[in-house]
Coordinates of N, CA, C and O in Angstrom, one line a residue:
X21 N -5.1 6.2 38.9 CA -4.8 6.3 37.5 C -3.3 6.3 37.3 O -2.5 6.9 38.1
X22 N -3.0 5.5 36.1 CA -1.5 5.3 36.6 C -0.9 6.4 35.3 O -1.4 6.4 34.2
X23 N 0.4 7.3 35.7 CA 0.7 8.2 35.2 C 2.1 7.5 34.4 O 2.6 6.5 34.7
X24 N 2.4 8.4 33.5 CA 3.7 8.0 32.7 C 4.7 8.5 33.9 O 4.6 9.6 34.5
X25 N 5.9 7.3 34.3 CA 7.2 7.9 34.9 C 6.4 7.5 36.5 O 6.9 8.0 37.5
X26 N 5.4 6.7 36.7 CA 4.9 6.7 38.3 C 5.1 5.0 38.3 O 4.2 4.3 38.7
X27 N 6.3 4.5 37.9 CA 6.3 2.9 38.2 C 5.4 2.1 37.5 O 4.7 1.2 37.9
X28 N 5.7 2.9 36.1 CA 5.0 1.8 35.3 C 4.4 -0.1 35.5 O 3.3 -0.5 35.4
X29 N 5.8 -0.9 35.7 CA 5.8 -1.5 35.9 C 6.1 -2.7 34.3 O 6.0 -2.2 33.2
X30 N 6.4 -4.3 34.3 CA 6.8 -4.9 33.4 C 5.9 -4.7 32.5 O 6.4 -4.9 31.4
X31 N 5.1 -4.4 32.5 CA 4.0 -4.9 31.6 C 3.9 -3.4 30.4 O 3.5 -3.5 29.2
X32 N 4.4 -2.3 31.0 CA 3.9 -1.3 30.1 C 5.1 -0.6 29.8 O 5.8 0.1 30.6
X33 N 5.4 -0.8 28.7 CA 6.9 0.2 28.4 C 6.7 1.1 27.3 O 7.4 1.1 26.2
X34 N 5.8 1.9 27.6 CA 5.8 3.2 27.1 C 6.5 4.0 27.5 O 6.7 4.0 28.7
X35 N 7.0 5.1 26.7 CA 7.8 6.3 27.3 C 7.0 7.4 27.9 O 5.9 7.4 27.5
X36 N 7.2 8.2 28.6 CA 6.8 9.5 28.9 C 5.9 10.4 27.6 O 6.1 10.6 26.4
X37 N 5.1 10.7 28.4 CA 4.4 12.0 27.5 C 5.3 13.4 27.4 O 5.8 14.1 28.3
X38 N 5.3 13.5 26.1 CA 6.2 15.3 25.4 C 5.3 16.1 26.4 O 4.1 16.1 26.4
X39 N 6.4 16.9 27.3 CA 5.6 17.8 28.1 C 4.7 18.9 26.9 O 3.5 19.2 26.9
X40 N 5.6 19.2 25.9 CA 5.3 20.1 24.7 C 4.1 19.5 24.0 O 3.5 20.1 23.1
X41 N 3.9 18.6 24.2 CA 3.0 18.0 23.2 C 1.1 18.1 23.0 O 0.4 17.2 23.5
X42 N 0.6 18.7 22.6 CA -0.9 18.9 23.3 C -1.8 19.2 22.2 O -0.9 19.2 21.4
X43 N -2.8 19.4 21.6 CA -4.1 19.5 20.6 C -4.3 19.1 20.3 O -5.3 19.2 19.6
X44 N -3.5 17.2 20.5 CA -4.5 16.3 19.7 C -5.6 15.5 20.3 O -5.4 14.3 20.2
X45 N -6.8 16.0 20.8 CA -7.6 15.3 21.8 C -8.4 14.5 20.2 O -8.7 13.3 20.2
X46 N -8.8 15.3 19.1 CA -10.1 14.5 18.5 C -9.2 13.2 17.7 O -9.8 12.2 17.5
X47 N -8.0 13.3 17.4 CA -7.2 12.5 17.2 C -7.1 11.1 17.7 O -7.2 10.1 17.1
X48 N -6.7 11.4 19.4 CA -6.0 10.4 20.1 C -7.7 10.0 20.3 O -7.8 8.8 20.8
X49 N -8.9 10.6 19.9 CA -10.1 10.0 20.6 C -10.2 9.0 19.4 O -10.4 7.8 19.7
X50 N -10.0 9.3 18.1 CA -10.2 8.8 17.2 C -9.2 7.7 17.0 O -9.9 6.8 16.3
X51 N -8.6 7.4 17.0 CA -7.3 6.6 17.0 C -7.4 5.4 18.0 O -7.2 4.2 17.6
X52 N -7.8 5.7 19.6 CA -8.2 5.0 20.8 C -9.8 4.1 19.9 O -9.9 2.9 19.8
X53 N -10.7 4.8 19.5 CA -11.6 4.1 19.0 C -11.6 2.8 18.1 O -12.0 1.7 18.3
X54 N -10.8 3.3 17.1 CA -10.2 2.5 16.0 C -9.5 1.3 16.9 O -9.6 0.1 16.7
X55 N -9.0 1.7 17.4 CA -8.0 0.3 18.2 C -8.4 -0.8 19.2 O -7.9 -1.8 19.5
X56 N -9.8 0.1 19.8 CA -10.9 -0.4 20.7 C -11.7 -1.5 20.2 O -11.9 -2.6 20.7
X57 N -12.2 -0.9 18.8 CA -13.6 -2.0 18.2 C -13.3 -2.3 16.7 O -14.2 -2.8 15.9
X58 N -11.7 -2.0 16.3 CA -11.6 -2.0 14.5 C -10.3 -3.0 14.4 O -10.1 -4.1 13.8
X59 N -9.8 -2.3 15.1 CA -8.0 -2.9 14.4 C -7.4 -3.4 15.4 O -8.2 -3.6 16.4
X60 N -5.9 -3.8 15.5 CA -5.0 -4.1 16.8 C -4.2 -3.8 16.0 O -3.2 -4.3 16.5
X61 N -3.9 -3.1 14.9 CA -2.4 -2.5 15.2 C -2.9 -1.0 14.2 O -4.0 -1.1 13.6
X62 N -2.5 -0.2 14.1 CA -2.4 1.3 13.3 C -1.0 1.5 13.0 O -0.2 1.2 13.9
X63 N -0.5 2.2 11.8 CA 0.3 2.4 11.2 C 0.6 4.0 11.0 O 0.3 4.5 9.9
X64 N 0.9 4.7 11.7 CA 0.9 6.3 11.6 C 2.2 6.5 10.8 O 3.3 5.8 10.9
X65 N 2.0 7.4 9.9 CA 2.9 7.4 8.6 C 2.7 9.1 8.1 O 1.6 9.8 8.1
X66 N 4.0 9.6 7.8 CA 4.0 10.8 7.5 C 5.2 11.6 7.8 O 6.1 11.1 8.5
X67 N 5.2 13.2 7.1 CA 6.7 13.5 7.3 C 7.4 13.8 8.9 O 6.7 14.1 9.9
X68 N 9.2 13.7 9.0 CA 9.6 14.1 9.8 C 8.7 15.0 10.7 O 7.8 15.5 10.1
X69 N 8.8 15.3 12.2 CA 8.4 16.1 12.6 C 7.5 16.4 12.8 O 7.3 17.5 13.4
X70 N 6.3 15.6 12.4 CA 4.7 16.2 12.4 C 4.5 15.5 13.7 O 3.3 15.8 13.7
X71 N 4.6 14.8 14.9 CA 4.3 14.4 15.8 C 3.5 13.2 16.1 O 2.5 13.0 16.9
X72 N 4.1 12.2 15.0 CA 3.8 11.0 14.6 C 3.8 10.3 15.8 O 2.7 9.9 16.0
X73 N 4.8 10.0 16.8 CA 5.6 9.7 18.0 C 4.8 9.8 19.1 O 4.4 8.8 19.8
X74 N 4.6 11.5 19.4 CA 4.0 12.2 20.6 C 2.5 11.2 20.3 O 2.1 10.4 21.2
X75 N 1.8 11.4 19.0 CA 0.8 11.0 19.1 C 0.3 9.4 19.7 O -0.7 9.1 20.4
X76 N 1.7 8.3 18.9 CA 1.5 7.5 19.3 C 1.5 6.8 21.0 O 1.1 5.8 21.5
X77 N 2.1 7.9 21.2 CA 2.5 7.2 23.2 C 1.4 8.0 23.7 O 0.7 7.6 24.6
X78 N 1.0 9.3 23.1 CA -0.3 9.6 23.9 C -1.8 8.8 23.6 O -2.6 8.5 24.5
X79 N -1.8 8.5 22.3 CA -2.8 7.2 22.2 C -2.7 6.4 22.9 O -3.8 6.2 23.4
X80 N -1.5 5.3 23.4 CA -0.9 4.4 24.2 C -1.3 4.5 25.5 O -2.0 3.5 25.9
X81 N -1.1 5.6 26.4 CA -1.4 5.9 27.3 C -2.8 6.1 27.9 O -3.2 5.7 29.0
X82 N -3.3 6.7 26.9 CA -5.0 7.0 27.0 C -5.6 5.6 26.9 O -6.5 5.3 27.7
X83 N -5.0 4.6 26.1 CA -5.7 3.7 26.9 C -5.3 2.6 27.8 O -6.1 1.8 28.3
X84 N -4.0 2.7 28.0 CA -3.3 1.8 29.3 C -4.1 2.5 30.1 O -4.7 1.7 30.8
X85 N -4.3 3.4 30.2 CA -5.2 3.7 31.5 C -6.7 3.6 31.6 O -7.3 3.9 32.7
X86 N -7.3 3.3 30.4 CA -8.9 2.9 30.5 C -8.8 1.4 30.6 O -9.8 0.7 30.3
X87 N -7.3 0.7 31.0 CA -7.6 -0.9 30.9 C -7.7 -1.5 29.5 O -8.3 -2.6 29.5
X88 N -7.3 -0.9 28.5 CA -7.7 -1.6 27.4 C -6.5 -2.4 26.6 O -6.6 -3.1 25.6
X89 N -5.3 -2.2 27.4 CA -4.3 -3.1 27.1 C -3.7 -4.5 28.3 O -2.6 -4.5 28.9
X90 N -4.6 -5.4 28.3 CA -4.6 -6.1 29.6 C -3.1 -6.7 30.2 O -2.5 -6.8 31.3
X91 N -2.9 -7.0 28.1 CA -1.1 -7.7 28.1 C -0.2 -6.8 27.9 O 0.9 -7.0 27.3
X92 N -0.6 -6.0 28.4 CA 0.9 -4.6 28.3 C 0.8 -4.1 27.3 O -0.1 -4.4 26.5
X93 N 1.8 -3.0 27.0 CA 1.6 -2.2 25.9 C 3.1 -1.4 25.8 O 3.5 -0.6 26.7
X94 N 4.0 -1.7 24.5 CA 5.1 -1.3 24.4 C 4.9 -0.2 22.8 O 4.1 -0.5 21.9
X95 N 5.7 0.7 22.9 CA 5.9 1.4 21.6 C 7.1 0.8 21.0 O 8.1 0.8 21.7
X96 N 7.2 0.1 19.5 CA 8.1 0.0 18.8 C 8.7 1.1 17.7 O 8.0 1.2 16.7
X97 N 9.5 1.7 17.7 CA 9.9 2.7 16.9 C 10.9 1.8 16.1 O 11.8 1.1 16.4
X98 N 10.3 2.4 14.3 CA 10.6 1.8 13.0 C 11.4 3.1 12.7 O 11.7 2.9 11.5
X99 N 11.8 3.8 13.0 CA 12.8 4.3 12.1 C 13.8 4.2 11.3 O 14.8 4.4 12.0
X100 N 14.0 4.0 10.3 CA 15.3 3.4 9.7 C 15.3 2.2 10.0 O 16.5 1.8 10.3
X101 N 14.2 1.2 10.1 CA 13.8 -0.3 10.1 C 13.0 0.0 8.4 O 11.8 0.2 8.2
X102 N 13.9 0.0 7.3 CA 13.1 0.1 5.9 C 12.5 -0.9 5.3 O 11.6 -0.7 4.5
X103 N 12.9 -2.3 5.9 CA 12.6 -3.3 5.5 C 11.6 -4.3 6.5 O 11.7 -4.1 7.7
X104 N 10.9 -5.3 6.0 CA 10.2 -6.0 6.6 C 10.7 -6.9 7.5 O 10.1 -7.1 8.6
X105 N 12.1 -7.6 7.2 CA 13.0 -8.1 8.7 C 13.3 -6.9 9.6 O 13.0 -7.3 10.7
X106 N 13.7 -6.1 9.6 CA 14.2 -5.3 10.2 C 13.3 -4.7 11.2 O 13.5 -4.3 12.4
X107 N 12.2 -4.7 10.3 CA 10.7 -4.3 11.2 C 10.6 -5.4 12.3 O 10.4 -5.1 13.5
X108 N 10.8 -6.7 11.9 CA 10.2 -7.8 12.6 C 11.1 -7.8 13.7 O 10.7 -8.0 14.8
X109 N 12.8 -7.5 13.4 CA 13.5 -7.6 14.3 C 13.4 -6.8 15.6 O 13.4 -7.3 16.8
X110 N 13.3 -5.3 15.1 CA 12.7 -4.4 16.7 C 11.4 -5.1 17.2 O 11.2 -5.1 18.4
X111 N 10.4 -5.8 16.4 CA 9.1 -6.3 17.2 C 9.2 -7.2 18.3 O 8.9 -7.1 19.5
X112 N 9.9 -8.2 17.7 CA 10.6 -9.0 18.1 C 11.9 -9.1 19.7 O 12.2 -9.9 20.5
X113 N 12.1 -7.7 19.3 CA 13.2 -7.4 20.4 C 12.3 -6.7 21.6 O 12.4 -6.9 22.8
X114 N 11.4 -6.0 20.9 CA 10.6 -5.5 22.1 C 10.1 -6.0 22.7 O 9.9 -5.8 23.9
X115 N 9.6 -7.2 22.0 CA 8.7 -7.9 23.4 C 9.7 -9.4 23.9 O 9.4 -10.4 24.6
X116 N 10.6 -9.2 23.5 CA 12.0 -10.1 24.1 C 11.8 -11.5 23.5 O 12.5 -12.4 24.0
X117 N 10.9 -11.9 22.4 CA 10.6 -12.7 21.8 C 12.1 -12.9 21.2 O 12.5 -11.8 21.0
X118 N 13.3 -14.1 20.7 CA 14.2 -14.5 20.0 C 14.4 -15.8 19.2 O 15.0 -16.8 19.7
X119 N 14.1 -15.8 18.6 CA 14.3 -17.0 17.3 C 15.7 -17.7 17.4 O 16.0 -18.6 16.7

């Protein structure tokens, strides 16, 4: 099973798991579901500090490792991306796509 920080490799550029970070199992199950058989992308929204972040790379994780992201799996962080180019531009940059 491949661990965060064990040679990810090109394909997966997720960051490390918050050692601190831990209670959200009905969440990340819930979330992993939704992404499995509903959606392909989720939008986690809400104030500073609530562990918007932590949640999303441990969602990420939980399922890079049940195989459910075949073509990789990168976190894009929007912060102070307010606008819809700006959004497009980190997407864009993350996955090295350039216009």
């Amino acid at each position: 099973m491949l661990r965060p920080g064990s040679g990810q490799g090109p394909h997966c550029q997720l960051p490390p798991l918050n050692t601190e970070y831990w209670g959200r199992e009905q969440q990340i199950h819930k979330l992993g579901e939704l992404l499995a058989n509903s959606y392909s992308v989720l939008l986690l929204h809400g104030p500073p500090g609530i562990g918007k972040t932590c949640l999303a790379v441990d969602v990420g994780w939980h399922m890079w490792e049940k195989g459910c992201f075949p073509g990789g799996a990168v976190l894009v962080p929007l912060k102070g991306a307010a606008s819809a180019r700006k959004q497009q531009q980190r997407l864009s940059e993350a996955l090295g796509v350039h216009h």
